[in-house]
Short mmCIF file of C-alpha atoms in Angstrom, two decimals:
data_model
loop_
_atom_site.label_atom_id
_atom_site.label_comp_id
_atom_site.label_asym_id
_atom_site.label_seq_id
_atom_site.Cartn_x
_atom_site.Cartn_y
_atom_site.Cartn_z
CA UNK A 22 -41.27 175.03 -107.79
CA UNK A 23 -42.84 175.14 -111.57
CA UNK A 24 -42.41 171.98 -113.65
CA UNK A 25 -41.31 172.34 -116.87
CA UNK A 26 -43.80 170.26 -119.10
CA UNK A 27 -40.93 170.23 -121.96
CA UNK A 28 -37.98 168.40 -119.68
CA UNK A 29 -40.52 166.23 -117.18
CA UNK A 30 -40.55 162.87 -117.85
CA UNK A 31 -43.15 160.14 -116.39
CA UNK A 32 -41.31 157.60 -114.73
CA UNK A 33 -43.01 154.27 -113.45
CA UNK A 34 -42.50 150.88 -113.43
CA UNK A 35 -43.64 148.76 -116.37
CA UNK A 36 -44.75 145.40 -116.33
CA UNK A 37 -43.00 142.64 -115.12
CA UNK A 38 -43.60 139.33 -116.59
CA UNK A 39 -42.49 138.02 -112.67
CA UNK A 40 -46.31 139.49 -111.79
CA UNK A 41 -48.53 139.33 -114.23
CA UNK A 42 -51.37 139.33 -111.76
CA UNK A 43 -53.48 142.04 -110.49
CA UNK A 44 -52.22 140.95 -107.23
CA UNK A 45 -48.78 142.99 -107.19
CA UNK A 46 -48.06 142.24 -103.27
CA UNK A 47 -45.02 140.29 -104.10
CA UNK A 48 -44.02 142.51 -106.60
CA UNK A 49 -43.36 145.27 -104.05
CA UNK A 50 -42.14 143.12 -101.47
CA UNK A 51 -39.29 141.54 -104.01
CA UNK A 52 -38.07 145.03 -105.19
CA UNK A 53 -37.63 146.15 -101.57
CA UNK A 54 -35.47 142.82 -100.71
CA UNK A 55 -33.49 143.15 -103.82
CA UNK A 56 -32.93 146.92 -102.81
CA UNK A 57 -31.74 145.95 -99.59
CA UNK A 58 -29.54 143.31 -100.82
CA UNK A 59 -28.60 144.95 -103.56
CA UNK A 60 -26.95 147.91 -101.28
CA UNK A 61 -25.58 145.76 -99.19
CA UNK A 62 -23.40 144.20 -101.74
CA UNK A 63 -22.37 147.18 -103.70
CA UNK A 64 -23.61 149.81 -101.32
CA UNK A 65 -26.01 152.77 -101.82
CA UNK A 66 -24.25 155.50 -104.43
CA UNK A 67 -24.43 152.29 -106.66
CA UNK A 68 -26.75 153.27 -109.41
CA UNK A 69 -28.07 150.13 -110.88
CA UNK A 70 -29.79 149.45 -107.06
CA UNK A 71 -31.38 152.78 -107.67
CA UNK A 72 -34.04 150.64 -110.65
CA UNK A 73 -34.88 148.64 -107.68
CA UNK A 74 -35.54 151.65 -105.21
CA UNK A 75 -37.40 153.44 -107.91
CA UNK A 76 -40.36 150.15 -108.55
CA UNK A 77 -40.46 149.46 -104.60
CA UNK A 78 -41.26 152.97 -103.55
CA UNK A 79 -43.76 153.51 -106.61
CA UNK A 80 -45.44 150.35 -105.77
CA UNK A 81 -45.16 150.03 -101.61
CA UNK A 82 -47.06 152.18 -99.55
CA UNK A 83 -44.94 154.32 -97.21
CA UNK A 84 -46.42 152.89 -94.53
CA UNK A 85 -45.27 149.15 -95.22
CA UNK A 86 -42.10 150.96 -96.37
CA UNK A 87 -41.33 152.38 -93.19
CA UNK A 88 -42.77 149.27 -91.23
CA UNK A 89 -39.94 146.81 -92.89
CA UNK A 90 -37.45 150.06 -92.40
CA UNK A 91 -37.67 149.66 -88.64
CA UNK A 92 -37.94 146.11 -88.86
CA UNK A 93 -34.68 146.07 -90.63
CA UNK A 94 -33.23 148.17 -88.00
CA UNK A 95 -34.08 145.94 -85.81
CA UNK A 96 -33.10 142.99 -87.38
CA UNK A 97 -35.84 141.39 -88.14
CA UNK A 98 -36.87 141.40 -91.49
CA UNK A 99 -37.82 138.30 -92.38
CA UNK A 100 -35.75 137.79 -95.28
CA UNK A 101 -32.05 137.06 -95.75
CA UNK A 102 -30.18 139.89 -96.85
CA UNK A 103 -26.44 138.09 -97.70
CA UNK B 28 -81.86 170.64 -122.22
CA UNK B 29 -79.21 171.74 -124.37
CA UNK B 30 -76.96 171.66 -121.04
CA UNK B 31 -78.04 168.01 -120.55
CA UNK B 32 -76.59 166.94 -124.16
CA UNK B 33 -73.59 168.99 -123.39
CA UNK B 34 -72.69 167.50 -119.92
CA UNK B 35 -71.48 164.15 -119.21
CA UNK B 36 -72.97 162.23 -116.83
CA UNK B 37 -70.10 161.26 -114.27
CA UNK B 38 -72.44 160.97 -111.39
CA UNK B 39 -75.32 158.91 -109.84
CA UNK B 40 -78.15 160.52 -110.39
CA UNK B 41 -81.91 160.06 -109.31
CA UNK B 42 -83.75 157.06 -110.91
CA UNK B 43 -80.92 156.88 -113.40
CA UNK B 44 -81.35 153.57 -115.15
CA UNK B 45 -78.60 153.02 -117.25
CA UNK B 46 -74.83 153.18 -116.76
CA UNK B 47 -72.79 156.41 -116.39
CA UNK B 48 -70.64 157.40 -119.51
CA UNK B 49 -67.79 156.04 -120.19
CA UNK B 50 -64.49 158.03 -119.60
CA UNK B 51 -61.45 155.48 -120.19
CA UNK B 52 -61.55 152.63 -123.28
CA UNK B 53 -62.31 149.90 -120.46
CA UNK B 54 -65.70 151.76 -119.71
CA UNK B 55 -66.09 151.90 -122.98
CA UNK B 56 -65.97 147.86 -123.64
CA UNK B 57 -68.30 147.38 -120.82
CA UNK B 58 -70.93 149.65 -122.12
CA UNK B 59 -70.43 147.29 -125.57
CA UNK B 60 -71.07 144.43 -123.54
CA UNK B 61 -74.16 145.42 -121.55
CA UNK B 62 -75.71 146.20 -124.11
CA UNK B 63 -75.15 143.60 -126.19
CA UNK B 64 -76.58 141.30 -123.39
CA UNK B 65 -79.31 143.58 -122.96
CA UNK B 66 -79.83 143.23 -126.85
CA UNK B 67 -79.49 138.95 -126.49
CA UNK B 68 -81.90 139.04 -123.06
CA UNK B 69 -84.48 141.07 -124.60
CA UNK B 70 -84.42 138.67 -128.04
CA UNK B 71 -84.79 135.48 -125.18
CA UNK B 72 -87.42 137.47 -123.21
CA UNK B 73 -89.52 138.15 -126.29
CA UNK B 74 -89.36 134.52 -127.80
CA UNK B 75 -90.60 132.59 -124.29
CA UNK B 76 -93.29 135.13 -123.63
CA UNK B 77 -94.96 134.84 -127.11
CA UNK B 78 -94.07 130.92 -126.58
CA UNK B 79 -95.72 130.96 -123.33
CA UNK B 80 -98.86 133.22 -124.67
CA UNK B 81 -99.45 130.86 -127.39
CA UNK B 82 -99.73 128.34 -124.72
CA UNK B 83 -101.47 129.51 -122.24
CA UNK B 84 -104.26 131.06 -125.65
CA UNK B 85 -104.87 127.93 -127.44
CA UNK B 86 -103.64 124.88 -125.14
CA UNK B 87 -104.31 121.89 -127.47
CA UNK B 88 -103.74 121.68 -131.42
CA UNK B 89 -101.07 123.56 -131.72
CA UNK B 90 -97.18 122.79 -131.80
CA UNK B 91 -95.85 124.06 -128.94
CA UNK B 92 -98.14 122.39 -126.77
CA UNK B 93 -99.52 118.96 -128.21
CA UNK B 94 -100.64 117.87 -125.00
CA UNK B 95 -100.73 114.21 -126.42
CA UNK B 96 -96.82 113.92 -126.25
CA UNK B 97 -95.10 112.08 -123.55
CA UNK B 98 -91.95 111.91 -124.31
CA UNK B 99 -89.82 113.84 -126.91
CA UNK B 100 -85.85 113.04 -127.30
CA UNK B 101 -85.30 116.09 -130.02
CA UNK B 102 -87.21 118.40 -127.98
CA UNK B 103 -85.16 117.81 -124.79
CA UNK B 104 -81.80 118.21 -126.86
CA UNK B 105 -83.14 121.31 -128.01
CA UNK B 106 -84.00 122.79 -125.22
CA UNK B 107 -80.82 121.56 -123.47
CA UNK B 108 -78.43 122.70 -126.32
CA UNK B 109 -79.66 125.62 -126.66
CA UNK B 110 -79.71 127.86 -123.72
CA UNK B 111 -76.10 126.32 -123.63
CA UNK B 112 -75.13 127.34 -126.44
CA UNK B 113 -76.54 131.17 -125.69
CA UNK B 114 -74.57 130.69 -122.87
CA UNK B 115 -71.52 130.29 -124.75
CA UNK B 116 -72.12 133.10 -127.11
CA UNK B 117 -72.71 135.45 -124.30
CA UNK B 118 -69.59 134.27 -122.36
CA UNK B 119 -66.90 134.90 -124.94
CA UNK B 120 -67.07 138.56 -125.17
CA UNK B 121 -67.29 138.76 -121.38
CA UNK B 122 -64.42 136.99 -120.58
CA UNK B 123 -62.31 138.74 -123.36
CA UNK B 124 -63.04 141.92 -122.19
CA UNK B 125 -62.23 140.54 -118.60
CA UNK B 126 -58.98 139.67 -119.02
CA UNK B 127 -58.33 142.82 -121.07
CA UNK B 128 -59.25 144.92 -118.47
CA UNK B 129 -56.68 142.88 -116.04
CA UNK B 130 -53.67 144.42 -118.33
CA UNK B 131 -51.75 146.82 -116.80
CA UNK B 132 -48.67 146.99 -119.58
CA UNK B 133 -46.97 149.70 -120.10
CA UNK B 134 -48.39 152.64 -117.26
CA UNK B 135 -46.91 156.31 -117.20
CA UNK B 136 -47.85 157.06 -114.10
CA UNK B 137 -48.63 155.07 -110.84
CA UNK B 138 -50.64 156.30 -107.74
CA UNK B 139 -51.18 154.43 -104.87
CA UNK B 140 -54.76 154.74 -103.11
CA UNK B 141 -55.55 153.50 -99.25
CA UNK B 142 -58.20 152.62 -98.00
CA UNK B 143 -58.81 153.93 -94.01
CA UNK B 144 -61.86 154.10 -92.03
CA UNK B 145 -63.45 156.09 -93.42
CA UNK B 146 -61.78 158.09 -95.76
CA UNK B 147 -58.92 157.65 -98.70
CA UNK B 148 -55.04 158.22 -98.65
CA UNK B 149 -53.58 158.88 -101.71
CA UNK B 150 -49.89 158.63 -102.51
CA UNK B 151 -47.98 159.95 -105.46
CA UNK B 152 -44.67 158.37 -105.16
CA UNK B 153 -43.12 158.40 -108.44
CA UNK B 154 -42.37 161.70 -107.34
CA UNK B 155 -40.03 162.13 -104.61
CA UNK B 156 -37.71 164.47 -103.13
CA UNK B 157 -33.68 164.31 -102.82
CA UNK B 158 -34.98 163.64 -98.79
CA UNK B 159 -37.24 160.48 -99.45
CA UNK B 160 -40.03 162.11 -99.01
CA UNK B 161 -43.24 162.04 -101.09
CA UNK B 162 -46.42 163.29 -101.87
CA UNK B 163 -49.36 162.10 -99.97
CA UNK B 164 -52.63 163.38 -98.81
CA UNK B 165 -55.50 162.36 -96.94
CA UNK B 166 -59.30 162.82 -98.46
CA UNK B 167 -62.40 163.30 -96.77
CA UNK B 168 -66.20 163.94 -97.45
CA UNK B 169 -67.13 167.41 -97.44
CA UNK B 170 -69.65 167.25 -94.45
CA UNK B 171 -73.17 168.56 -95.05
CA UNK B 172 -73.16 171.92 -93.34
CA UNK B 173 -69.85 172.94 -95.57
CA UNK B 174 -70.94 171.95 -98.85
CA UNK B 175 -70.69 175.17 -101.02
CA UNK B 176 -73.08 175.96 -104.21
CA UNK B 177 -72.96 173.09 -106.83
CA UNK B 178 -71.25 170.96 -104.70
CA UNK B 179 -72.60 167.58 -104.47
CA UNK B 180 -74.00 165.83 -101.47
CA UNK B 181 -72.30 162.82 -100.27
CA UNK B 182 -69.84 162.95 -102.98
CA UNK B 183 -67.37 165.98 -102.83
CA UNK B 184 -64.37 165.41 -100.65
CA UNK B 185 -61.94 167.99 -98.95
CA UNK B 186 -59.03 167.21 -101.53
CA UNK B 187 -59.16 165.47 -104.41
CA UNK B 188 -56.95 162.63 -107.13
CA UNK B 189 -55.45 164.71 -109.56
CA UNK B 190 -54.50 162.87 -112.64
CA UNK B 191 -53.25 163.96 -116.57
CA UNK B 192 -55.90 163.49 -119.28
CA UNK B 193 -54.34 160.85 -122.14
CA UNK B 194 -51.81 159.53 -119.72
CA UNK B 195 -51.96 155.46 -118.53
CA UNK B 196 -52.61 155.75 -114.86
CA UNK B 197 -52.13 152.70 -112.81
CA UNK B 198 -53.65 152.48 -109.05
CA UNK B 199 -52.27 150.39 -106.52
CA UNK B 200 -55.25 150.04 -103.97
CA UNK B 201 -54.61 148.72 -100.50
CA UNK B 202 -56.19 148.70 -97.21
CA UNK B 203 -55.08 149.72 -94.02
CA UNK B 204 -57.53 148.37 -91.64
CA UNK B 205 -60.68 146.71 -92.97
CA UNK B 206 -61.78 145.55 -96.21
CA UNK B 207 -62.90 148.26 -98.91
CA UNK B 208 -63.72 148.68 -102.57
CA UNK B 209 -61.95 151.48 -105.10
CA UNK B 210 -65.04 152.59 -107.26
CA UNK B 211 -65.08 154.27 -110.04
CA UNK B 212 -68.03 154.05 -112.50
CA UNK B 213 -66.40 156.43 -115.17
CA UNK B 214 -63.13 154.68 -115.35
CA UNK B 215 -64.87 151.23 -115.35
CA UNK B 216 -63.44 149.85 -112.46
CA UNK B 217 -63.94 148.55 -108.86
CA UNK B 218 -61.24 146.76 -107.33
CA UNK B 219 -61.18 145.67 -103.15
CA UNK B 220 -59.10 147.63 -100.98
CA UNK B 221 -57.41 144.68 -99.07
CA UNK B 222 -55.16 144.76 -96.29
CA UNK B 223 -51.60 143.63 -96.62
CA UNK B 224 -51.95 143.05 -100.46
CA UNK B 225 -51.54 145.27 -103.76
CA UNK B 226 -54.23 145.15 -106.67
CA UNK B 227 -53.39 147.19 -109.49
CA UNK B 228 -56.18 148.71 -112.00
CA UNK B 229 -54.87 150.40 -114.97
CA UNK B 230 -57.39 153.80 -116.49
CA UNK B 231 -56.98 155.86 -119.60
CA UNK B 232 -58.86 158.70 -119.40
CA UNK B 233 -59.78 159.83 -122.50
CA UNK B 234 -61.57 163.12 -121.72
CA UNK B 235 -60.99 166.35 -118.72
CA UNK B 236 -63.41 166.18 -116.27
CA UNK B 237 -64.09 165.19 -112.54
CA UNK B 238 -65.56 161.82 -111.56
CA UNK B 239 -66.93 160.22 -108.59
CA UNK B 240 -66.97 157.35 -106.85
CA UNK B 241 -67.82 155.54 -103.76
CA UNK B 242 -66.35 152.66 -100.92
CA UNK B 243 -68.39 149.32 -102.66
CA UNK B 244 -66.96 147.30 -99.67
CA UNK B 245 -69.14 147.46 -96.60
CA UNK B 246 -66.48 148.59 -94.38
CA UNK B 247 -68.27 149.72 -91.18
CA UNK B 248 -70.07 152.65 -89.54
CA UNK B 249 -69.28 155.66 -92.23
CA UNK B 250 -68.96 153.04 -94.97
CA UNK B 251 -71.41 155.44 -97.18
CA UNK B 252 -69.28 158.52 -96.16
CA UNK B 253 -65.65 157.47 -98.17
CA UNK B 254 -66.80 159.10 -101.18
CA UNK B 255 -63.64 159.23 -103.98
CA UNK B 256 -63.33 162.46 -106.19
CA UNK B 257 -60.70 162.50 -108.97
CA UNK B 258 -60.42 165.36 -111.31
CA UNK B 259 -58.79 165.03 -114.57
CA UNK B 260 -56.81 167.69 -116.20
CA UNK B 261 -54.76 168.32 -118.77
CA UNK B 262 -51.02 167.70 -118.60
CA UNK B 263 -49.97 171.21 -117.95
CA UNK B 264 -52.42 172.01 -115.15
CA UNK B 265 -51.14 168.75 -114.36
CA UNK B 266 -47.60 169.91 -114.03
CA UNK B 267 -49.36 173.10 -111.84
CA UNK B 268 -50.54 171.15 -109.30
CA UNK B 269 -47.43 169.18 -109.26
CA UNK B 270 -45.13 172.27 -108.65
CA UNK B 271 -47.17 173.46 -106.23
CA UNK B 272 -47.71 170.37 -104.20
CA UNK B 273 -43.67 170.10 -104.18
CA UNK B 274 -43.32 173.08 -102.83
CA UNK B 275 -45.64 172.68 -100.31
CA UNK B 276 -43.62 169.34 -99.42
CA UNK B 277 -40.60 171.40 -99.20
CA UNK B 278 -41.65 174.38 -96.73
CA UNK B 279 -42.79 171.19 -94.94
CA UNK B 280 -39.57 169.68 -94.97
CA UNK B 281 -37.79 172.80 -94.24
CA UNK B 282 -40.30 173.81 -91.11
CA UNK B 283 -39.52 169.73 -89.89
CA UNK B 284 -36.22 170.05 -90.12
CA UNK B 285 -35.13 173.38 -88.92
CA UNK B 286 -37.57 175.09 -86.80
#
């Protein structure tokens, strides 16, 4: 699958005046509960959630990703999601 | 000779003495500052040896040591003040260039880096399939009995980072077991791989090229065998490797998924 270099874009999250620090734990953790929230509400084709999906999985490993995925499953995430 | 002006040096070398060159604008800074310590410690070391000399020469009649003097209320502000205020003069520019270097403000590109024992995991997830699925890889030393001609000992992995030249990289580094250290000489940083929590280091490389670097964190057994190896390209061969790590992920996909 060739890239075009003339239509790719770089796409990251910026800074976030929330988490200044170098310490961006929370950071990644907060985008992930507003993602789930945020579908729950207004469910997942809505496309503002998507901002929230796009800084959570460029800042969360996939392995705490899919850790909090099962947990969720589960039911026990340890955050309210209503 | 005329190879050794044209190459950069990128990696440890035998009895090198001084840093390696700089690659990214924060490497840069920190070259300023070492040497403008090693500028101010040389000017200190100079002044108390001839002091001492002179004292240790000619131990009476002269004004550094009048041996007659008991007790000297200038002298001991002086001597108080001053190192203080060296102290000062010398802190400034460190801690400016320390909190610069903790900026990460407006990144193009972030890549996550893991620490395992004993090896990296790299993950590139601003790019992602339709599926969810990204790009991550897993990087090892290249053992001793496979190294190939010009590769280096104890430093050349398996697979390498590979990152655009001129583009503002950001690194989240985390651990997945024990404590270790991201280390990169070039780039001018080293930042602790720490379980359960995210640091980010922002690099601008400035210049093509592939650097080295190595796990800073004693991390256990094979702690000196988790060498890093990043190669920077430009943003076309960039854009290469991309494609062609996609499409790996997708006859990966595919094979999951239907065979």
């Amino acid at each position: 699958m060739a890239i075009d270099p003339e239509t790719f874009k770089f796409e990251t999250p910026q800074f976030d005046p929330r988490f200044p620090n170098q310490n961006q734990t929370k950071n990644c953790a907060q985008n992930y509960v507003d993602y789930q929230k945020c579908i729950a509400i207004k469910g997942e084709d809505f496309e503002p959630c998507k901002i929230f999906w796009r800084t959570y999985t460029s800042l969360c490993p996939v392995d705490w990703v899919e850790k909090w995925n099962d947990q969720k499953e589960a039911g026990k995430l340890p955050f309210k999601l209503d | 000779m005329k190879m050794n002006k044209m190459m950069r040096l990128d990696v440890p070398t035998p009895w090198s003495m001084t840093l390696q060159d700089a690659a990214t604008p924060n490497q840069e800074g920190m070259h300023e500052l070492y040497d403008m310590m090693m500028f101010n410690l040389m000017v200190m070391l100079m002044l108390v040896s001839y002091m001492l000399f002179v004292m240790v020469k000619d131990f009476k009649n002269n004004k550094m040591a009048y041996k007659y003097m008991m007790h000297g209320q200038v002298l001991e502000m002086v001597w108080t003040m001053f190192p203080a205020v060296v102290l000062l003069y010398m802190s400034y520019p460190s801690f400016t260039l320390l909190y610069v270097l903790d900026e990460v403000l407006t990144p193009s590109m972030t890549m996550k880096v893991v620490g395992l024992q004993w090896y990296w995991k790299y993950e590139y997830s601003d790019f992602m399939l339709d599926t969810g699925e990204t790009m991550e890889f897993e990087s090892y030393m290249m053992p001793d009995d496979m190294l190939e001609e010009g590769q280096l000992r104890l430093l050349d992995t398996d697979t390498s980072m590979v990152v655009p030249v001129d583009t503002h990289m950001r690194f989240v580094v985390t651990s997945n077991d024990v404590m270790h250290c991201f280390t990169m000489p070039s780039l001018g940083f080293k930042v602790d791989a720490t379980p359960g929590r995210l640091n980010q280091v922002s690099a601008l490389m400035q210049r093509e090229g592939v650097y080295y670097g190595q796990c800073s964190e004693l991390c256990g057994v094979n702690h000196g065998f988790m060498p890093m190896k990043l190669e920077c390209v430009s943003v076309n061969e960039f854009m290469d490797w991309l494609g062609e790590q996609v499409l790996c992920l997708c006859s990966l996909m595919v094979k999951a998924m239907y065979c």
